[in-house]
Amino acid sequence: MKMMIYGVLIILLLIVLYLAVAIGSTYFNRSIKTVFRKSDTAPQTLASAELTVMTWNLGYAGLGEESDFKADGGDMLLPPSVSVVEKNLAGIQATLSANPVDVYLLQETAAAGLLTRGIDVRAAVAATLSDWTMFFSSDIGSRMLPEPLRLEHGPSMFTRLTDQEPELVRLPSEPEPIMGFIPRHYHMQVSELEVAGTPWAIINLHLAAFDEGGDTRNEQLRAVIDFAEQLHAEGKSVVIGGDWNMRLTQTDFPSTSTEDALFWIHDFPQEELPEGWHLAFDARVPTVRTNERPFQLDENYRTIIDGLLLSPDVELVDVRGIDLAFEYTDHQPAVYRLRRRTNSE
């Protein structure tokens, strides 16, 4: 019965998409929706100079090991079933609970809607991290659509170090909306906080993935670097993390994927980084896999596109990629320990 209902919903969605094209994207938001929730507990004060951060693209709990995805060369538009989304979400929640950090930088958190088969992933993650201040902002959102057809997902930031709402900073978009009519609102979430009495700026982002030649990604990266340099010039230690959709380092994990599945892969242009700025990642653990087919070890291409960019005064103390065998999402998390270098170092 559930499969029949979602089959009907897909047909309705296609009708809505047709109407959206015909009447100029009426059903899609052209502004960013935000959800902000303060923790019930007072912000923590870190006596230690170390800051811990996790990055993870949750894939709206719909892109676990069983899934492929149409835009990546697969067959599926939706997760295989409600039970699969529930399984993925439970694994995501357990992983977050088992790895407490000062700041979580998450991408593709989604409200209940079509992509999640009606499961409210965002609310479930927020409940898991109930002691953290939460901030969500949509990069894709629909309006005037009932919940079963709703599209609302984007990045979320969770922290116990401040109860102030992050700033949103817009980033360049592709020349044309996705599929010709769905606008995607690329942006950064920027939170300013203190670590052992020193000012830090933490940025969460998710760059473009399917832009021709990686041109939009490169334009976005230049905007990110320009903004980050301004923050650093103000005396702040800067941490930028998330899904760059660029290969941060050359990798050689075994794979049988063909070139057709790698059309979106572009390298991070490290030569464009200002002096002293540096990337941080765990080269031992891949953070993303291709979605042209469900996951099979050493079959799907895997590489590293999720990580941190650090200002010159931020030192990477340790990084630990968490290998979940892509069971719950098409990305894997990593946990970072950072500290601010002193003037004598």
Tab-separated table of C-alpha atoms in Angstrom, residues 138-322:
chain	number	residue	atom	x	y	z
A	138	SER	CA	17.325	25.714	3.493
A	139	ASP	CA	19.189	25.607	0.219
A	140	ILE	CA	16.190	24.029	-1.524
A	141	GLY	CA	12.634	24.660	-0.380
A	142	SER	CA	9.111	24.360	-1.730
A	143	ARG	CA	5.991	26.338	-0.870
A	144	MET	CA	2.254	25.811	-1.329
A	145	LEU	CA	2.832	22.049	-1.430
A	146	PRO	CA	1.382	19.562	1.083
A	147	GLU	CA	3.896	17.842	3.386
A	148	PRO	CA	4.034	14.557	1.397
A	149	LEU	CA	5.316	16.554	-1.616
A	150	ARG	CA	7.417	19.061	0.314
A	151	LEU	CA	11.096	19.650	-0.462
A	152	GLU	CA	13.007	21.361	2.335
A	153	HIS	CA	16.602	20.536	3.050
A	154	GLY	CA	19.898	22.238	3.681
A	155	PRO	CA	22.800	22.570	6.128
A	156	SER	CA	22.508	22.502	9.912
A	157	MET	CA	24.972	23.666	12.566
A	158	PHE	CA	24.875	22.455	16.167
A	159	THR	CA	27.072	23.864	18.932
A	160	ARG	CA	27.244	24.071	22.715
A	161	LEU	CA	29.574	27.083	22.697
A	162	THR	CA	27.144	29.882	21.816
A	163	ASP	CA	23.423	30.604	21.822
A	164	GLN	CA	23.679	33.303	19.154
A	165	GLU	CA	22.084	32.759	15.754
A	166	PRO	CA	24.655	32.323	12.946
A	167	GLU	CA	24.908	34.784	10.071
A	168	LEU	CA	23.958	33.740	6.533
A	169	VAL	CA	26.268	34.754	3.692
A	170	ARG	CA	25.083	34.120	0.138
A	171	LEU	CA	27.291	32.354	-2.401
A	172	PRO	CA	27.091	32.442	-6.213
A	173	SER	CA	24.541	30.136	-7.848
A	174	GLU	CA	24.615	28.239	-11.118
A	175	PRO	CA	23.653	30.239	-14.219
A	176	GLU	CA	20.390	28.266	-14.458
A	177	PRO	CA	18.163	26.738	-11.758
A	178	ILE	CA	18.360	22.985	-11.206
A	179	MET	CA	16.371	21.192	-13.920
A	180	GLY	CA	15.560	24.653	-15.241
A	181	PHE	CA	13.131	25.681	-12.486
A	182	ILE	CA	14.330	24.704	-8.972
A	183	PRO	CA	16.438	27.500	-7.449
A	184	ARG	CA	19.183	26.421	-5.046
A	185	HIS	CA	20.245	29.004	-2.492
A	186	TYR	CA	23.926	28.421	-1.864
A	187	HIS	CA	25.186	30.088	1.284
A	188	MET	CA	27.454	29.864	4.317
A	189	GLN	CA	26.371	29.582	7.936
A	190	VAL	CA	28.817	31.685	9.974
A	191	SER	CA	28.995	31.364	13.762
A	192	GLU	CA	31.337	33.397	15.960
A	193	LEU	CA	32.322	31.960	19.328
A	194	GLU	CA	35.118	31.861	21.889
A	195	VAL	CA	37.612	29.106	22.641
A	196	ALA	CA	39.684	29.628	25.792
A	197	GLY	CA	39.006	33.344	25.574
A	198	THR	CA	40.008	33.757	21.923
A	199	PRO	CA	37.644	34.590	19.028
A	200	TRP	CA	36.870	31.972	16.393
A	201	ALA	CA	34.633	31.948	13.306
A	202	ILE	CA	33.121	28.606	12.246
A	203	ILE	CA	31.628	28.286	8.755
A	204	ASN	CA	29.378	25.523	7.423
A	205	LEU	CA	28.957	25.147	3.663
A	206	HIS	CA	27.816	22.868	0.847
A	207	LEU	CA	29.070	23.849	-2.592
A	208	ALA	CA	27.584	23.057	-5.994
A	209	ALA	CA	27.894	19.535	-7.410
A	210	PHE	CA	26.649	19.437	-10.990
A	211	ASP	CA	27.904	22.736	-12.424
A	212	GLU	CA	29.456	22.459	-15.865
A	213	GLY	CA	33.234	22.240	-15.601
A	214	GLY	CA	33.130	23.086	-11.904
A	215	ASP	CA	32.883	26.798	-12.788
A	216	THR	CA	30.302	27.666	-10.111
A	217	ARG	CA	32.257	25.739	-7.484
A	218	ASN	CA	35.394	27.718	-8.289
A	219	GLU	CA	33.464	30.980	-8.137
A	220	GLN	CA	31.953	29.953	-4.802
A	221	LEU	CA	35.375	28.997	-3.459
A	222	ARG	CA	36.805	32.400	-4.322
A	223	ALA	CA	33.908	34.066	-2.473
A	224	VAL	CA	34.464	31.795	0.543
A	225	ILE	CA	38.185	32.587	0.684
A	226	ASP	CA	37.634	36.340	0.324
A	227	PHE	CA	35.115	36.318	3.178
A	228	ALA	CA	37.296	34.098	5.392
A	229	GLU	CA	40.319	36.332	4.901
A	230	GLN	CA	38.286	39.304	6.132
A	231	LEU	CA	37.348	37.387	9.288
A	232	HIS	CA	40.968	36.402	9.867
A	233	ALA	CA	42.113	40.001	9.387
A	234	GLU	CA	39.759	40.892	12.266
A	235	GLY	CA	41.734	38.568	14.552
A	236	LYS	CA	39.505	35.496	14.380
A	237	SER	CA	40.718	31.940	13.965
A	238	VAL	CA	38.713	30.578	11.018
A	239	VAL	CA	37.411	27.051	10.430
A	240	ILE	CA	35.465	26.329	7.228
A	241	GLY	CA	33.936	22.875	6.934
A	242	GLY	CA	31.446	20.815	5.046
A	243	ASP	CA	30.898	19.277	1.628
A	244	TRP	CA	33.161	21.043	-0.883
A	245	ASN	CA	32.137	18.771	-3.777
A	246	MET	CA	35.791	18.939	-4.805
A	247	ARG	CA	38.381	16.209	-4.391
A	248	LEU	CA	40.566	17.476	-1.562
A	249	THR	CA	43.398	15.046	-2.286
A	250	GLN	CA	44.278	12.368	-4.818
A	251	THR	CA	42.942	8.978	-3.717
A	252	ASP	CA	43.257	5.418	-4.982
A	253	PHE	CA	40.590	3.417	-3.161
A	254	PRO	CA	39.714	0.331	-5.278
A	255	SER	CA	36.837	0.870	-7.714
A	256	THR	CA	35.250	-0.465	-10.881
A	257	SER	CA	33.203	2.689	-11.596
A	258	THR	CA	33.525	3.981	-15.144
A	259	GLU	CA	34.353	7.542	-16.131
A	260	ASP	CA	30.651	8.169	-16.752
A	261	ALA	CA	30.067	8.005	-12.984
A	262	LEU	CA	32.853	10.509	-12.265
A	263	PHE	CA	31.528	13.392	-14.371
A	264	TRP	CA	31.073	15.611	-11.286
A	265	ILE	CA	34.551	15.037	-9.826
A	266	HIS	CA	36.820	18.106	-9.844
A	267	ASP	CA	39.947	18.771	-7.806
A	268	PHE	CA	40.193	21.439	-5.125
A	269	PRO	CA	42.498	24.156	-6.528
A	270	GLN	CA	44.957	24.300	-3.644
A	271	GLU	CA	47.137	26.711	-5.582
A	272	GLU	CA	44.447	29.360	-5.023
A	273	LEU	CA	44.726	29.208	-1.231
A	274	PRO	CA	46.280	32.244	0.476
A	275	GLU	CA	49.623	31.660	2.161
A	276	GLY	CA	49.337	29.544	5.297
A	277	TRP	CA	45.729	28.426	4.762
A	278	HIS	CA	45.521	24.635	4.730
A	279	LEU	CA	43.101	21.752	4.259
A	280	ALA	CA	42.418	19.127	6.920
A	281	PHE	CA	41.068	15.614	6.262
A	282	ASP	CA	41.757	11.969	7.060
A	283	ALA	CA	43.355	10.521	3.939
A	284	ARG	CA	42.752	6.975	5.202
A	285	VAL	CA	38.933	7.096	5.098
A	286	PRO	CA	36.851	8.108	2.054
A	287	THR	CA	34.081	10.601	2.743
A	288	VAL	CA	31.907	10.050	-0.348
A	289	ARG	CA	30.954	7.328	-2.808
A	290	THR	CA	29.380	7.498	-6.243
A	291	ASN	CA	25.639	6.819	-6.519
A	292	GLU	CA	25.361	5.252	-9.953
A	293	ARG	CA	24.475	1.990	-8.153
A	294	PRO	CA	23.853	0.777	-4.599
A	295	PHE	CA	27.051	0.509	-2.574
A	296	GLN	CA	29.381	-2.435	-2.962
A	297	LEU	CA	32.836	-2.303	-1.393
A	298	ASP	CA	35.601	-1.760	-3.956
A	299	GLU	CA	32.996	-1.302	-6.720
A	300	ASN	CA	31.668	2.268	-6.278
A	301	TYR	CA	34.268	4.999	-6.664
A	302	ARG	CA	35.210	6.587	-3.315
A	303	THR	CA	37.174	9.730	-2.569
A	304	ILE	CA	37.466	12.654	-0.115
A	305	ILE	CA	35.396	15.803	-0.705
A	306	ASP	CA	34.384	16.609	2.889
A	307	GLY	CA	36.818	18.340	5.213
A	308	LEU	CA	38.046	21.576	6.762
A	309	LEU	CA	39.877	24.644	5.495
A	310	LEU	CA	41.845	26.289	8.313
A	311	SER	CA	43.352	29.739	8.710
A	312	PRO	CA	47.132	29.896	9.275
A	313	ASP	CA	46.795	30.191	13.064
A	314	VAL	CA	44.715	27.001	13.437
A	315	GLU	CA	46.560	23.745	13.950
A	316	LEU	CA	45.112	20.308	13.244
A	317	VAL	CA	45.844	18.260	16.363
A	318	ASP	CA	44.106	15.113	15.168
A	319	VAL	CA	41.535	13.917	12.628
A	320	ARG	CA	39.585	10.672	12.649
A	321	GLY	CA	37.474	9.566	9.727
A	322	ILE	CA	34.637	7.250	10.751
